[in-house]
mmCIF file of C-alpha atoms and ligand atoms in Angstrom:
data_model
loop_
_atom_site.group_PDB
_atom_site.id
_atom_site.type_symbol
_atom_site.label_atom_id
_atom_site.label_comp_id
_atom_site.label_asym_id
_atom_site.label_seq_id
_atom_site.Cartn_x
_atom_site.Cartn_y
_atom_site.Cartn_z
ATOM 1 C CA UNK A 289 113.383 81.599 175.112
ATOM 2 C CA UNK A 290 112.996 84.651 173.109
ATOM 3 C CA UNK A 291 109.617 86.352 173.608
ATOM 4 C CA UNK A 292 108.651 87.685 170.159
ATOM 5 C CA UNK A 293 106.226 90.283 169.182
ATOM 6 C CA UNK A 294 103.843 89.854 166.107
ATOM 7 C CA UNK A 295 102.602 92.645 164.590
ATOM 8 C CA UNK A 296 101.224 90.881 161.277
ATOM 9 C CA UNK A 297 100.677 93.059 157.675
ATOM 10 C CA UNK A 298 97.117 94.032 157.115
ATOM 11 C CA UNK A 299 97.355 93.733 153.428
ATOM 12 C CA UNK A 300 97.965 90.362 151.778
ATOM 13 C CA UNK A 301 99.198 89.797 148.509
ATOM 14 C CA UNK A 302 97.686 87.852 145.879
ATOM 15 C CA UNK A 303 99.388 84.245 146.015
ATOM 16 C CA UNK A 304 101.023 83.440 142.980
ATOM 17 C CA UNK A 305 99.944 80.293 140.924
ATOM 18 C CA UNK A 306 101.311 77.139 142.829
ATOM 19 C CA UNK A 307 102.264 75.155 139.704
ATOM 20 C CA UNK A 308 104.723 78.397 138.426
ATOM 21 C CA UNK A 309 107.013 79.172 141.353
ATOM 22 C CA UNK A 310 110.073 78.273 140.449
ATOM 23 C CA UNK A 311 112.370 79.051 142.954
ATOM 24 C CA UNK A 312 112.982 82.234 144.902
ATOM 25 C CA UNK A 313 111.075 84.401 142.996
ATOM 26 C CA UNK A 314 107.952 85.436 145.410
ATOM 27 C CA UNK A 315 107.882 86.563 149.340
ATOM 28 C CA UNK A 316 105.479 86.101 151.731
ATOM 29 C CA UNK A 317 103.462 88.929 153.516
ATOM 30 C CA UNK A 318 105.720 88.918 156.869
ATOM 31 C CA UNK A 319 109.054 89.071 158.095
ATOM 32 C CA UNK A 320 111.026 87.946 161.278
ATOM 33 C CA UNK A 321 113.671 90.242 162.616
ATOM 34 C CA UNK A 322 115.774 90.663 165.530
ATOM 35 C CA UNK A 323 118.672 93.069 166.654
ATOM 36 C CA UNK A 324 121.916 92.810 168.425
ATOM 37 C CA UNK A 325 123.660 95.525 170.428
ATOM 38 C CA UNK A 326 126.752 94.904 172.933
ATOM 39 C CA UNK A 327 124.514 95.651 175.752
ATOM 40 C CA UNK A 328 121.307 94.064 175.483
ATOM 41 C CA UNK A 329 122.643 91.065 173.581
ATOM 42 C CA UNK A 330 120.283 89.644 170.834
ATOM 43 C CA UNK A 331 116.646 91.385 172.032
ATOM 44 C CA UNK A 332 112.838 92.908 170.034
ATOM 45 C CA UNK A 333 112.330 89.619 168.185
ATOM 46 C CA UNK A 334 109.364 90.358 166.261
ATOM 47 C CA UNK A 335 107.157 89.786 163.013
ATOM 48 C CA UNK A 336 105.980 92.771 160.799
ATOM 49 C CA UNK A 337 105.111 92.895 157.286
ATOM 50 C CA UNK A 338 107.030 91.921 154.791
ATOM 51 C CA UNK A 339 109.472 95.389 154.132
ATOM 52 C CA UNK A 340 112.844 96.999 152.768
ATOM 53 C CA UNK A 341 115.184 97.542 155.829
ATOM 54 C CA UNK A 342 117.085 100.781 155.762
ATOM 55 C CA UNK A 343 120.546 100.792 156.476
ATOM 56 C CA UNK A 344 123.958 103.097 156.562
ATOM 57 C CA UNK A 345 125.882 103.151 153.484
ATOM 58 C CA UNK A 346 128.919 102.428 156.188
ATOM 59 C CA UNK A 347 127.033 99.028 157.540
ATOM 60 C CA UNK A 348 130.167 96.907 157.653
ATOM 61 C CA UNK A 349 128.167 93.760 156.007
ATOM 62 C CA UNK A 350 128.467 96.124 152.802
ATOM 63 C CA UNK A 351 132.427 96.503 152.970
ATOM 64 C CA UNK A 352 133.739 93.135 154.694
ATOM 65 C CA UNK A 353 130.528 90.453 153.976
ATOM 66 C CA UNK A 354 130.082 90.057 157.983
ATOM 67 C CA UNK A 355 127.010 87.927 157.036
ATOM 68 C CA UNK A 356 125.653 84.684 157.883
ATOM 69 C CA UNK A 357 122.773 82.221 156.237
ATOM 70 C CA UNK A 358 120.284 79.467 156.609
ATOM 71 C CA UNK A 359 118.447 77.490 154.285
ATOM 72 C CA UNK A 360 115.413 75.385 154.930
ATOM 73 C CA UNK A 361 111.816 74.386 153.914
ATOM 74 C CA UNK A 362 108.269 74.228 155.558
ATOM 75 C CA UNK A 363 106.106 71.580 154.318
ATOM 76 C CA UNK A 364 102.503 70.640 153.508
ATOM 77 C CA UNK A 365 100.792 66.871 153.983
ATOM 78 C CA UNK A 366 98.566 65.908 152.527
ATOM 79 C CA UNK A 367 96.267 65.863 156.027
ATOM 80 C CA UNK A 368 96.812 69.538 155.707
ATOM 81 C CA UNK A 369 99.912 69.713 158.579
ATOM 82 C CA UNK A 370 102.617 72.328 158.163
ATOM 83 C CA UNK A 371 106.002 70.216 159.078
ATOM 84 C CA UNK A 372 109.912 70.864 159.150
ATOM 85 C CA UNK A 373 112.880 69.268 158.536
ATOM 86 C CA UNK A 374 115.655 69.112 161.236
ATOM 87 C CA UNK A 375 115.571 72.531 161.820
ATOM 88 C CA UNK A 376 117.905 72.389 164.438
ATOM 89 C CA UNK A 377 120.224 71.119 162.378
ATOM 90 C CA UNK A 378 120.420 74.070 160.329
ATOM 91 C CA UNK A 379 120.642 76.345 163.733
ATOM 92 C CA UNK A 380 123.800 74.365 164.872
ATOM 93 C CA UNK A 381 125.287 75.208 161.665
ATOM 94 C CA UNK A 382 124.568 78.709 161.926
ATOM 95 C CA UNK A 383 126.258 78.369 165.420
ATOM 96 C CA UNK A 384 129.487 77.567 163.835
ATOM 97 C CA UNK A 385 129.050 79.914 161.088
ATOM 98 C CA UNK A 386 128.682 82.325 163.682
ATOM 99 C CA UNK A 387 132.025 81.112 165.815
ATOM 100 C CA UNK A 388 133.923 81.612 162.596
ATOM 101 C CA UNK A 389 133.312 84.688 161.273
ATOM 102 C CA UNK A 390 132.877 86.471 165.027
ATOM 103 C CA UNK A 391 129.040 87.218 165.002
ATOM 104 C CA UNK A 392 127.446 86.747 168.527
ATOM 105 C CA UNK A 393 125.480 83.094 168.604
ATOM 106 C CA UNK A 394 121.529 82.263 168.219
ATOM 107 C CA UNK A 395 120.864 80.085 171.059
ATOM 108 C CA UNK A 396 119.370 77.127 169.043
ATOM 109 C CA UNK A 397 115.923 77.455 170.842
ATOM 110 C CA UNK A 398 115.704 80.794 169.875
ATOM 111 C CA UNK A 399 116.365 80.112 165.785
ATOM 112 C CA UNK A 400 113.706 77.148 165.915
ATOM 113 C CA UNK A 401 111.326 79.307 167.706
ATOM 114 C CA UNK A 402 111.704 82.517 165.431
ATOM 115 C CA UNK A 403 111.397 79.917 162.223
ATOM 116 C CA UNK A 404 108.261 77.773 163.926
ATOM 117 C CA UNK A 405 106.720 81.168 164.915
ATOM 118 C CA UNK A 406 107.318 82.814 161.722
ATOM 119 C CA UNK A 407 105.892 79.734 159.326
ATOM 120 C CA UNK A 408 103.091 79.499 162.028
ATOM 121 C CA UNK A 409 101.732 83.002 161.002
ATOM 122 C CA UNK A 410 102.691 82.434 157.445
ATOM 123 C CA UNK A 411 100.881 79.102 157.351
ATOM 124 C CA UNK A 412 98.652 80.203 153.836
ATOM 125 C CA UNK A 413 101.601 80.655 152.497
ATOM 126 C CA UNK A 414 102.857 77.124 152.216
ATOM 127 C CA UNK A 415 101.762 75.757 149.168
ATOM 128 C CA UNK A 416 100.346 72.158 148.653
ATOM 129 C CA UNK A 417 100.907 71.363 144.705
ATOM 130 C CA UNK A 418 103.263 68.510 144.210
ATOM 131 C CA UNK A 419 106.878 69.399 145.157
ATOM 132 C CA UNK A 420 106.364 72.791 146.168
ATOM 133 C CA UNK A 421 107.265 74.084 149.620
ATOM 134 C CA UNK A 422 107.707 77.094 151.460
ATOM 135 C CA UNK A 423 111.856 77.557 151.506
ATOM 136 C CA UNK A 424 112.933 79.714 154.403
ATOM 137 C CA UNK A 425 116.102 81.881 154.410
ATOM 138 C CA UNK A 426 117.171 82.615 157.765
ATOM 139 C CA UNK A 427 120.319 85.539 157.796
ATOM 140 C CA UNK A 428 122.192 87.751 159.928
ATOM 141 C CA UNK A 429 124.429 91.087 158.633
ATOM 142 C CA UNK A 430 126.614 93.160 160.569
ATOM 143 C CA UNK A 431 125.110 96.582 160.719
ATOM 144 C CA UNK A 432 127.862 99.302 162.736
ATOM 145 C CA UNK A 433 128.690 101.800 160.657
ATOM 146 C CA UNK A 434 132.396 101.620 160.399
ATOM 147 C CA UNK A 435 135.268 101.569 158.125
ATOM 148 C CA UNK A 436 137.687 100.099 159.762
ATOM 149 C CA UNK A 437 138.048 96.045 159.958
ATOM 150 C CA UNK A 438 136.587 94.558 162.936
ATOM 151 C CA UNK A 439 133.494 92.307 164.138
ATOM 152 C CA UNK A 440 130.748 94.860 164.032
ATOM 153 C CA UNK A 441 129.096 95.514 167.154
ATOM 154 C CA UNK A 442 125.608 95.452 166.067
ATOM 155 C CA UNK A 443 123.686 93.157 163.876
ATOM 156 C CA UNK A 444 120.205 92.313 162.620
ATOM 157 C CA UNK A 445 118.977 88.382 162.014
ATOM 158 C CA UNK A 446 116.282 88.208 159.577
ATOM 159 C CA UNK A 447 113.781 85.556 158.540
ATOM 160 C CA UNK A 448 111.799 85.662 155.089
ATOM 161 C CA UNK A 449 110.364 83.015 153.468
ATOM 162 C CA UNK A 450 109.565 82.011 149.882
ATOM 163 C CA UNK A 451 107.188 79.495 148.237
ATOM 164 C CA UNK A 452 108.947 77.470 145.921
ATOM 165 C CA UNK A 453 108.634 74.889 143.408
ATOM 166 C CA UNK A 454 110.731 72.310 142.294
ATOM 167 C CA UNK A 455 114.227 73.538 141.784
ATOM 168 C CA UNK A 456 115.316 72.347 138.540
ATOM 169 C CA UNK A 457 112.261 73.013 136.026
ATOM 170 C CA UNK A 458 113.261 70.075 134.345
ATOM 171 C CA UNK A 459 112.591 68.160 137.279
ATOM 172 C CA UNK A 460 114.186 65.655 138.486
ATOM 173 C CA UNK A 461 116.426 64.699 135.485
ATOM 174 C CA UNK A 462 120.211 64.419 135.604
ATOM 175 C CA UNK A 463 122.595 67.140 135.343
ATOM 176 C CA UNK A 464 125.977 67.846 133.187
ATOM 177 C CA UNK A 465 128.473 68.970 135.800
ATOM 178 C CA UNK A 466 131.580 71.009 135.085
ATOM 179 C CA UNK A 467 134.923 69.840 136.917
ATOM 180 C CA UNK A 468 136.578 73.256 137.688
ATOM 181 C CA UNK A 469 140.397 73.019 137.576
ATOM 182 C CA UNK A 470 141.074 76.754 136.979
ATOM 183 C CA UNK A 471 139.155 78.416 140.315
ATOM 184 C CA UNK A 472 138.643 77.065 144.280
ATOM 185 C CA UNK A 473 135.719 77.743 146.268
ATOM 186 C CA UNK A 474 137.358 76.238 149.779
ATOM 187 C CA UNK A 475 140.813 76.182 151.242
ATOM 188 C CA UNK A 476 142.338 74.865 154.380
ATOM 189 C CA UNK A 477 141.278 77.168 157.230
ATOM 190 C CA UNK A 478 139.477 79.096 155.237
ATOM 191 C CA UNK A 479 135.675 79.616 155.390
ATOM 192 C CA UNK A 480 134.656 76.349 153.285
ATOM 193 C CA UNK A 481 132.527 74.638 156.198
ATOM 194 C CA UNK A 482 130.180 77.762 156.851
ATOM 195 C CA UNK A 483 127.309 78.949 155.248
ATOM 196 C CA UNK A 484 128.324 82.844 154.703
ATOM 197 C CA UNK A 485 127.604 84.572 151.339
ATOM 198 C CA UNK A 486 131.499 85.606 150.277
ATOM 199 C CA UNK A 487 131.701 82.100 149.622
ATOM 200 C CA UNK A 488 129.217 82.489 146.497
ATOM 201 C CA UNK A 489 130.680 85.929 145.764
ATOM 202 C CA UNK A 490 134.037 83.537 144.947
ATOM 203 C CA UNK A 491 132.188 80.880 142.967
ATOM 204 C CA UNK A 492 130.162 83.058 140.451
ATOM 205 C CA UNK A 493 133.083 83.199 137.733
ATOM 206 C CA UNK A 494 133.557 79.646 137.559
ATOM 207 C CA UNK A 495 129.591 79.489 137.353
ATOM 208 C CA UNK A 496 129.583 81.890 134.786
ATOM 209 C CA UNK A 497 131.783 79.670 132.589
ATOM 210 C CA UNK A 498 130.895 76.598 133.558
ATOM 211 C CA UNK A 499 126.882 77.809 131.950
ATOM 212 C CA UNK A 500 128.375 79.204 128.935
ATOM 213 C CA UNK A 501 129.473 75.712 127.836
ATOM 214 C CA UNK A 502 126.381 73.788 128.365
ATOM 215 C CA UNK A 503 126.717 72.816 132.194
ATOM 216 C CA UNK A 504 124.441 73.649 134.483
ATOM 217 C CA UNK A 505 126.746 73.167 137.728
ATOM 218 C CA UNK A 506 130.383 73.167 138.819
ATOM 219 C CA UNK A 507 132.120 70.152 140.860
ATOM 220 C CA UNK A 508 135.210 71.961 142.883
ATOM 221 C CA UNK A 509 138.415 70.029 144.078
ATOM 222 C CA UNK A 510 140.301 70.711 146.658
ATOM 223 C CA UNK A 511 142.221 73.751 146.874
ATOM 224 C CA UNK A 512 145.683 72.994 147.841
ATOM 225 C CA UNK A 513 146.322 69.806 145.856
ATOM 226 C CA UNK A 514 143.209 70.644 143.209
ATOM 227 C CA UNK A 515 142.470 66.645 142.787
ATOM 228 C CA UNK A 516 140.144 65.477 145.518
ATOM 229 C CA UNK A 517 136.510 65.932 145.200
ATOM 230 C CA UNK A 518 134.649 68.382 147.340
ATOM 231 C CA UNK A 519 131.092 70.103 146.629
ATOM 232 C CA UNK A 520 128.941 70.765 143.626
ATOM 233 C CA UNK A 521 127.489 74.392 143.206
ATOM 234 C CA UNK A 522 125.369 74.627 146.906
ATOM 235 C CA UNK A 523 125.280 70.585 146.639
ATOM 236 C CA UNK A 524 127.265 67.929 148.644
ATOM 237 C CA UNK A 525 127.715 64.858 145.887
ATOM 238 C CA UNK A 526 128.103 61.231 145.928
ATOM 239 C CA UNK A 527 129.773 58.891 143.823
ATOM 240 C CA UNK A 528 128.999 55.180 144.000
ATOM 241 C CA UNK A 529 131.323 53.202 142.897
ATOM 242 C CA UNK A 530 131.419 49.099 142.611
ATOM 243 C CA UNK A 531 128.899 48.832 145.428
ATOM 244 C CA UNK A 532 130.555 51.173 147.648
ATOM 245 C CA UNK A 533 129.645 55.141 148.408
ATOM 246 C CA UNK A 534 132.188 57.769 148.670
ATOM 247 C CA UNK A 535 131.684 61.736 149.609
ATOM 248 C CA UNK A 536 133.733 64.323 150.874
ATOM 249 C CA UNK A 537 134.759 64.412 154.431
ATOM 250 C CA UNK A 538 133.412 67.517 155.887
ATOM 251 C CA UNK A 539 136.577 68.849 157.913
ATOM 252 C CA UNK A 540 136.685 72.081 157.093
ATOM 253 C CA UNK A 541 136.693 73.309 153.316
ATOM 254 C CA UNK A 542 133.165 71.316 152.807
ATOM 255 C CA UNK A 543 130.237 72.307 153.640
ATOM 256 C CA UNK A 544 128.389 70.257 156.301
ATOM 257 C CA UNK A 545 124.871 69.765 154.261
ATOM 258 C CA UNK A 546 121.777 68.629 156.907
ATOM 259 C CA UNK A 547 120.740 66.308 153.141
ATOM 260 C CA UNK A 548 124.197 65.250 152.674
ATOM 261 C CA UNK A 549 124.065 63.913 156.742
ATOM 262 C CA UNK A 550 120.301 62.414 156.228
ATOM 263 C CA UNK A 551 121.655 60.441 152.930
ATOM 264 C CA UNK A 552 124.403 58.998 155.003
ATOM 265 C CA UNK A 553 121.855 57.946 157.868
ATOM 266 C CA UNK A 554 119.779 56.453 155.408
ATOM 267 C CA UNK A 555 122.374 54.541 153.322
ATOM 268 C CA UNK A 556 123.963 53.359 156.504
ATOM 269 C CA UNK A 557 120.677 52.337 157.698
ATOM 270 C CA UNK A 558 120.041 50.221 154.279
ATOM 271 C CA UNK A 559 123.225 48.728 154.167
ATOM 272 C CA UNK A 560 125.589 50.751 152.322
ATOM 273 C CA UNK A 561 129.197 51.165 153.248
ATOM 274 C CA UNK A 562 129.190 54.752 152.561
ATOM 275 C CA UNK A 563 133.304 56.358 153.050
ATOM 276 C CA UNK A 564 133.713 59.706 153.979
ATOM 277 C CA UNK A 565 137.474 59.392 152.673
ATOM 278 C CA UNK A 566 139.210 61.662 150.042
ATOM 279 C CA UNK A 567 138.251 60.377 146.949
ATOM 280 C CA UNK A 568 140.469 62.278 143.694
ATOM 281 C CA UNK A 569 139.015 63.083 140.296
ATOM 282 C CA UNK A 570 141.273 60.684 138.336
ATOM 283 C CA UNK A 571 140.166 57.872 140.647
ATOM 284 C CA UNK A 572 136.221 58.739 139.057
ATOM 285 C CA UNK A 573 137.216 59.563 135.930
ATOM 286 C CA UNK A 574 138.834 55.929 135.536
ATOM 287 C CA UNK A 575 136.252 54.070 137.393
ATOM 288 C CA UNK A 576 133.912 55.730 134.741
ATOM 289 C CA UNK A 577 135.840 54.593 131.971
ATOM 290 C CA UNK A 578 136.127 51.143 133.476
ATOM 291 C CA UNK A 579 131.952 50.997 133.813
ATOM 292 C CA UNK A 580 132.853 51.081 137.588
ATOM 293 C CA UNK A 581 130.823 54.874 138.103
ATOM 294 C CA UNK A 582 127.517 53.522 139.125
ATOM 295 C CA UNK A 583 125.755 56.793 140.702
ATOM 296 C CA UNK A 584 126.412 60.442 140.698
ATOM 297 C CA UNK A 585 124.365 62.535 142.770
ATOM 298 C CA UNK A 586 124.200 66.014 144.509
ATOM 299 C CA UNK A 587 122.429 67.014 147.890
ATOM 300 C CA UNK A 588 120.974 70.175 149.491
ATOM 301 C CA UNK A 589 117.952 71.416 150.781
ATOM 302 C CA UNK A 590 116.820 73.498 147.748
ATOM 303 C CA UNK A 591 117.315 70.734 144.981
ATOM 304 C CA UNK A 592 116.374 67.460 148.217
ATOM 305 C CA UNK A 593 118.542 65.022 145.560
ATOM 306 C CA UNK A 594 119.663 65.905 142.107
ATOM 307 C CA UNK A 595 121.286 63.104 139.990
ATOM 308 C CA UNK A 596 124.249 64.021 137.950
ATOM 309 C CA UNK A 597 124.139 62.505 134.011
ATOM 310 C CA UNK A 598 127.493 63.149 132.703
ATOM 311 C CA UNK A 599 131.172 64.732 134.176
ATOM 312 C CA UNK A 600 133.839 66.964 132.246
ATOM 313 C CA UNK A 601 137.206 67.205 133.412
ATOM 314 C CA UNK A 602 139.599 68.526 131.562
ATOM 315 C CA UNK A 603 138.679 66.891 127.684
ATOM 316 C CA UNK A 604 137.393 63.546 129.272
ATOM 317 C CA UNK A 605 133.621 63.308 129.705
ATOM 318 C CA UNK A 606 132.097 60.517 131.389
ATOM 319 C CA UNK A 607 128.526 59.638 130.965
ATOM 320 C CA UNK A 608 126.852 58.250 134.322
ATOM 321 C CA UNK A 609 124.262 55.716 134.104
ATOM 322 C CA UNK A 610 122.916 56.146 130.293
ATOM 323 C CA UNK A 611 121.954 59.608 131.691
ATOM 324 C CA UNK A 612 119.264 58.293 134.007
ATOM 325 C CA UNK A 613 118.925 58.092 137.320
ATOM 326 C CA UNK A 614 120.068 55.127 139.324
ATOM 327 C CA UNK A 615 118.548 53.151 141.583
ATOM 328 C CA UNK A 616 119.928 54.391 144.842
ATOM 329 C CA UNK A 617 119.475 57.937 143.915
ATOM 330 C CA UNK A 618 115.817 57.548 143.641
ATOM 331 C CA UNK A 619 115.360 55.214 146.948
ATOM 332 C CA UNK A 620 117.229 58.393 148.389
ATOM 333 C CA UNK A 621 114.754 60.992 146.746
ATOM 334 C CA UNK A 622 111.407 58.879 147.151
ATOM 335 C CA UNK A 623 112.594 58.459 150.798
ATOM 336 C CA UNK A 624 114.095 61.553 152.112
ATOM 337 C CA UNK A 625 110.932 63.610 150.010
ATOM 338 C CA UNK A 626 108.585 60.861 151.473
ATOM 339 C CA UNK A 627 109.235 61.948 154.898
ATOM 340 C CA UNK A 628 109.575 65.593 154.356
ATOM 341 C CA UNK A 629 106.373 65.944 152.776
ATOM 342 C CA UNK A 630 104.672 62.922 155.292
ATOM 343 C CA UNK A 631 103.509 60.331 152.743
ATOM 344 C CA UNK A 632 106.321 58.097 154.858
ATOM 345 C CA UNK A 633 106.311 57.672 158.714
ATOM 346 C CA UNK A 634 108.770 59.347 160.477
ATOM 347 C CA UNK A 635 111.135 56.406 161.097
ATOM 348 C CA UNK A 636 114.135 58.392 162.251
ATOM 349 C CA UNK A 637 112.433 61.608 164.162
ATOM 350 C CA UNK A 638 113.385 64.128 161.603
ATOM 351 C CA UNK A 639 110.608 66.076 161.709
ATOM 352 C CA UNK A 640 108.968 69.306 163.538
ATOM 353 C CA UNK A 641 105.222 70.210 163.339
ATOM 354 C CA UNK A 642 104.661 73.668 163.209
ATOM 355 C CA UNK A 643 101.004 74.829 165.191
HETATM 356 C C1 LIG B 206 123.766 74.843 151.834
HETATM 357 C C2 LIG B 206 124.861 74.157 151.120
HETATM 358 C C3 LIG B 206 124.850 72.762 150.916
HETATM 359 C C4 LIG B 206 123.676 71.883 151.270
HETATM 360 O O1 LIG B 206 123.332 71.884 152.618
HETATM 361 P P1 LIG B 206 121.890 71.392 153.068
HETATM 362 O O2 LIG B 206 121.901 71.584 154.536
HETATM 363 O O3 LIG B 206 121.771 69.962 152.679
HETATM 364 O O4 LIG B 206 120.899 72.253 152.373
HETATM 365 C C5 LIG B 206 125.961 72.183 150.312
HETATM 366 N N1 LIG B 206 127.005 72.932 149.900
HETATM 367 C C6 LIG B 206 127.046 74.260 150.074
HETATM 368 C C7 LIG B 206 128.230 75.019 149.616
HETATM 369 C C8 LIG B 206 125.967 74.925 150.679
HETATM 370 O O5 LIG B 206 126.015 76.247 150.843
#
């Protein structure tokens, strides 16, 4: 295991009021970092303050988005323990991210360590108002200096974290989602599965329009075909239909969400048939307008379960459930948020104390 250095900031800033975080806004006093050479292989994990890394204009993660990213939250119960969820879930998928865009692997260990360590000496930090939590962005950049197109030979990893509240100030109402026909975010051997940021470099534009007519997220379909179902915005999303749950398979253009695979677990668990088969747009549309479309709901760490009120595809818009939330989606939310923040017992060994 990685043997990792904390030098700790003397100063500490003034925490920020817990009941106005929103999300991604503030930093904590203290970062991890790490650095990667050909030679030594990954080596000087350590924790300093919180600080602006210099790098050269050249740093290939500037020209070719050699880049890499986690996302994942630190917890407070309500007996004052810091907790995780599945964390090395999230350092398996930056594994694969890794394999796939040719950056050297994090031994899984290692990334649980550097995140356990780093929320460990961050501990203050981790709020304890209702739905707040301390979200932790994990990352790794390719920093040669070099023009020409290539896996760098040296890179940084990175840890900072963030106290955050919920992430939709509306709470947890439904959302209008925006079926994009025009743009793709995924394609068939493409880059769809991994968690690197030239993925949300592609999606902006079709966020950008989908906000300036009302809706607050975008649905994508499939790239080839541009008719089955895939992801919402940084979301996995289910559809339940006539009893039965459907979402995306995850083989290769979706992203493989550590919610989206704890929803399944859960539903399975309960009772549900939940099918990871292709499901197309016209299918939902028609089960909508046939009062079939029970649920809609998206999942990801940042938003834990987000239920979606009303779909537009083309001219059709289908209303989901009056434009509340349905039963199974809060079962889901109560559940998965019960045993991330400990109110539940830890049924199905999900989570990590941190010391
Ligand atoms: C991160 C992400 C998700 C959600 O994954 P979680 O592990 O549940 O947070 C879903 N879709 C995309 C495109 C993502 O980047």
């Amino acid at each position: 295991m990685i043997d990792i250095k904390i030098t700790p900031s003397k100063d500490k800033k003034k925490k920020p009021d817990e009941n106005n975080l929103s999300f991604g806004k503030y930093y904590t006093d203290n970062m991890f970092i790490m650095d990667y050479t050909e030679t030594i292989g990954w080596h000087d994990a350590r924790i300093v303050p919180y600080q602006p890394i210099s790098l050269d204009p050249a740093a290939m993660v500037f020209h070719y988005a050699q880049e890499s990213f986690e996302g994942l939250k630190a917890y407070r119960t309500a007996n004052n323990e810091i907790q995780l969820f599945r964390p090395e879930k999230n350092a398996l998928r930056m594994k694969s991210t890794h394999n796939r865009i040719c950056i050297p692997e994090i031994e899984v260990d290692d990334f649980v360590h550097a995140v356990k360590t780093l929320v460990s000496v961050e501990k203050d930090w981790v709020p304890s108002a209702e739905g707040t939590s301390l979200y932790i962005r994990p990352f790794t950049i390719a920093t040669e200096a070099h023009l020409g197109v290539k896996p760098s030979n040296t890179y940084m990893f990175i840890i900072i974290t963030s106290p955050v509240g919920a992430y939709y100030e509306e709470g947890i109402n439904p959302v209008k989602i925006y079926v994009e026909e025009e743009y793709v975010r995924a394609n068939p051997g493409g880059t769809g599965f991994i968690k690197c940021g030239g993925n949300y470099a592609a999606s902006l534009a079709s966020q950008v329009k989908a906000h300036e007519i009302g809706y607050s997220q975008v649905l994508w379909l499939d790239g080839v075909e541009r008719k089955y179902v895939e992801e919402v915005g940084s979301m996995n999303v289910f559809f339940k239909i006539d009893g039965i749950v459907y979402t995306a398979p995850t083989c290769g253009t979706v992203l493989p969400g550590v919610t989206r695979m704890s929803c399944i677990e859960l539903m399975e668990k309960w009772g549900f048939t939940v099918s990871e088969k292709r499901i197309s747009i016209d299918d939902i549309m028609n089960a909508a307008e046939n009062g079939k479309l029970e649920e809609v709901f998206g999942t990801g760490t940042a938003a834990v379960i987000s239920p979606v009120g009303e779909l537009r595809y083309k001219d059709k818009v289908a209303k989901i459930n009056n434009f509340k939330i349905g039963e199974l989606t809060q079962r889901l939310y109560d559940t998965l948020t019960g045993i991330q923040w400990g109110k539940l017992p830890d049924d199905m060994n999900w989570i990590t104390k941190v010391d």
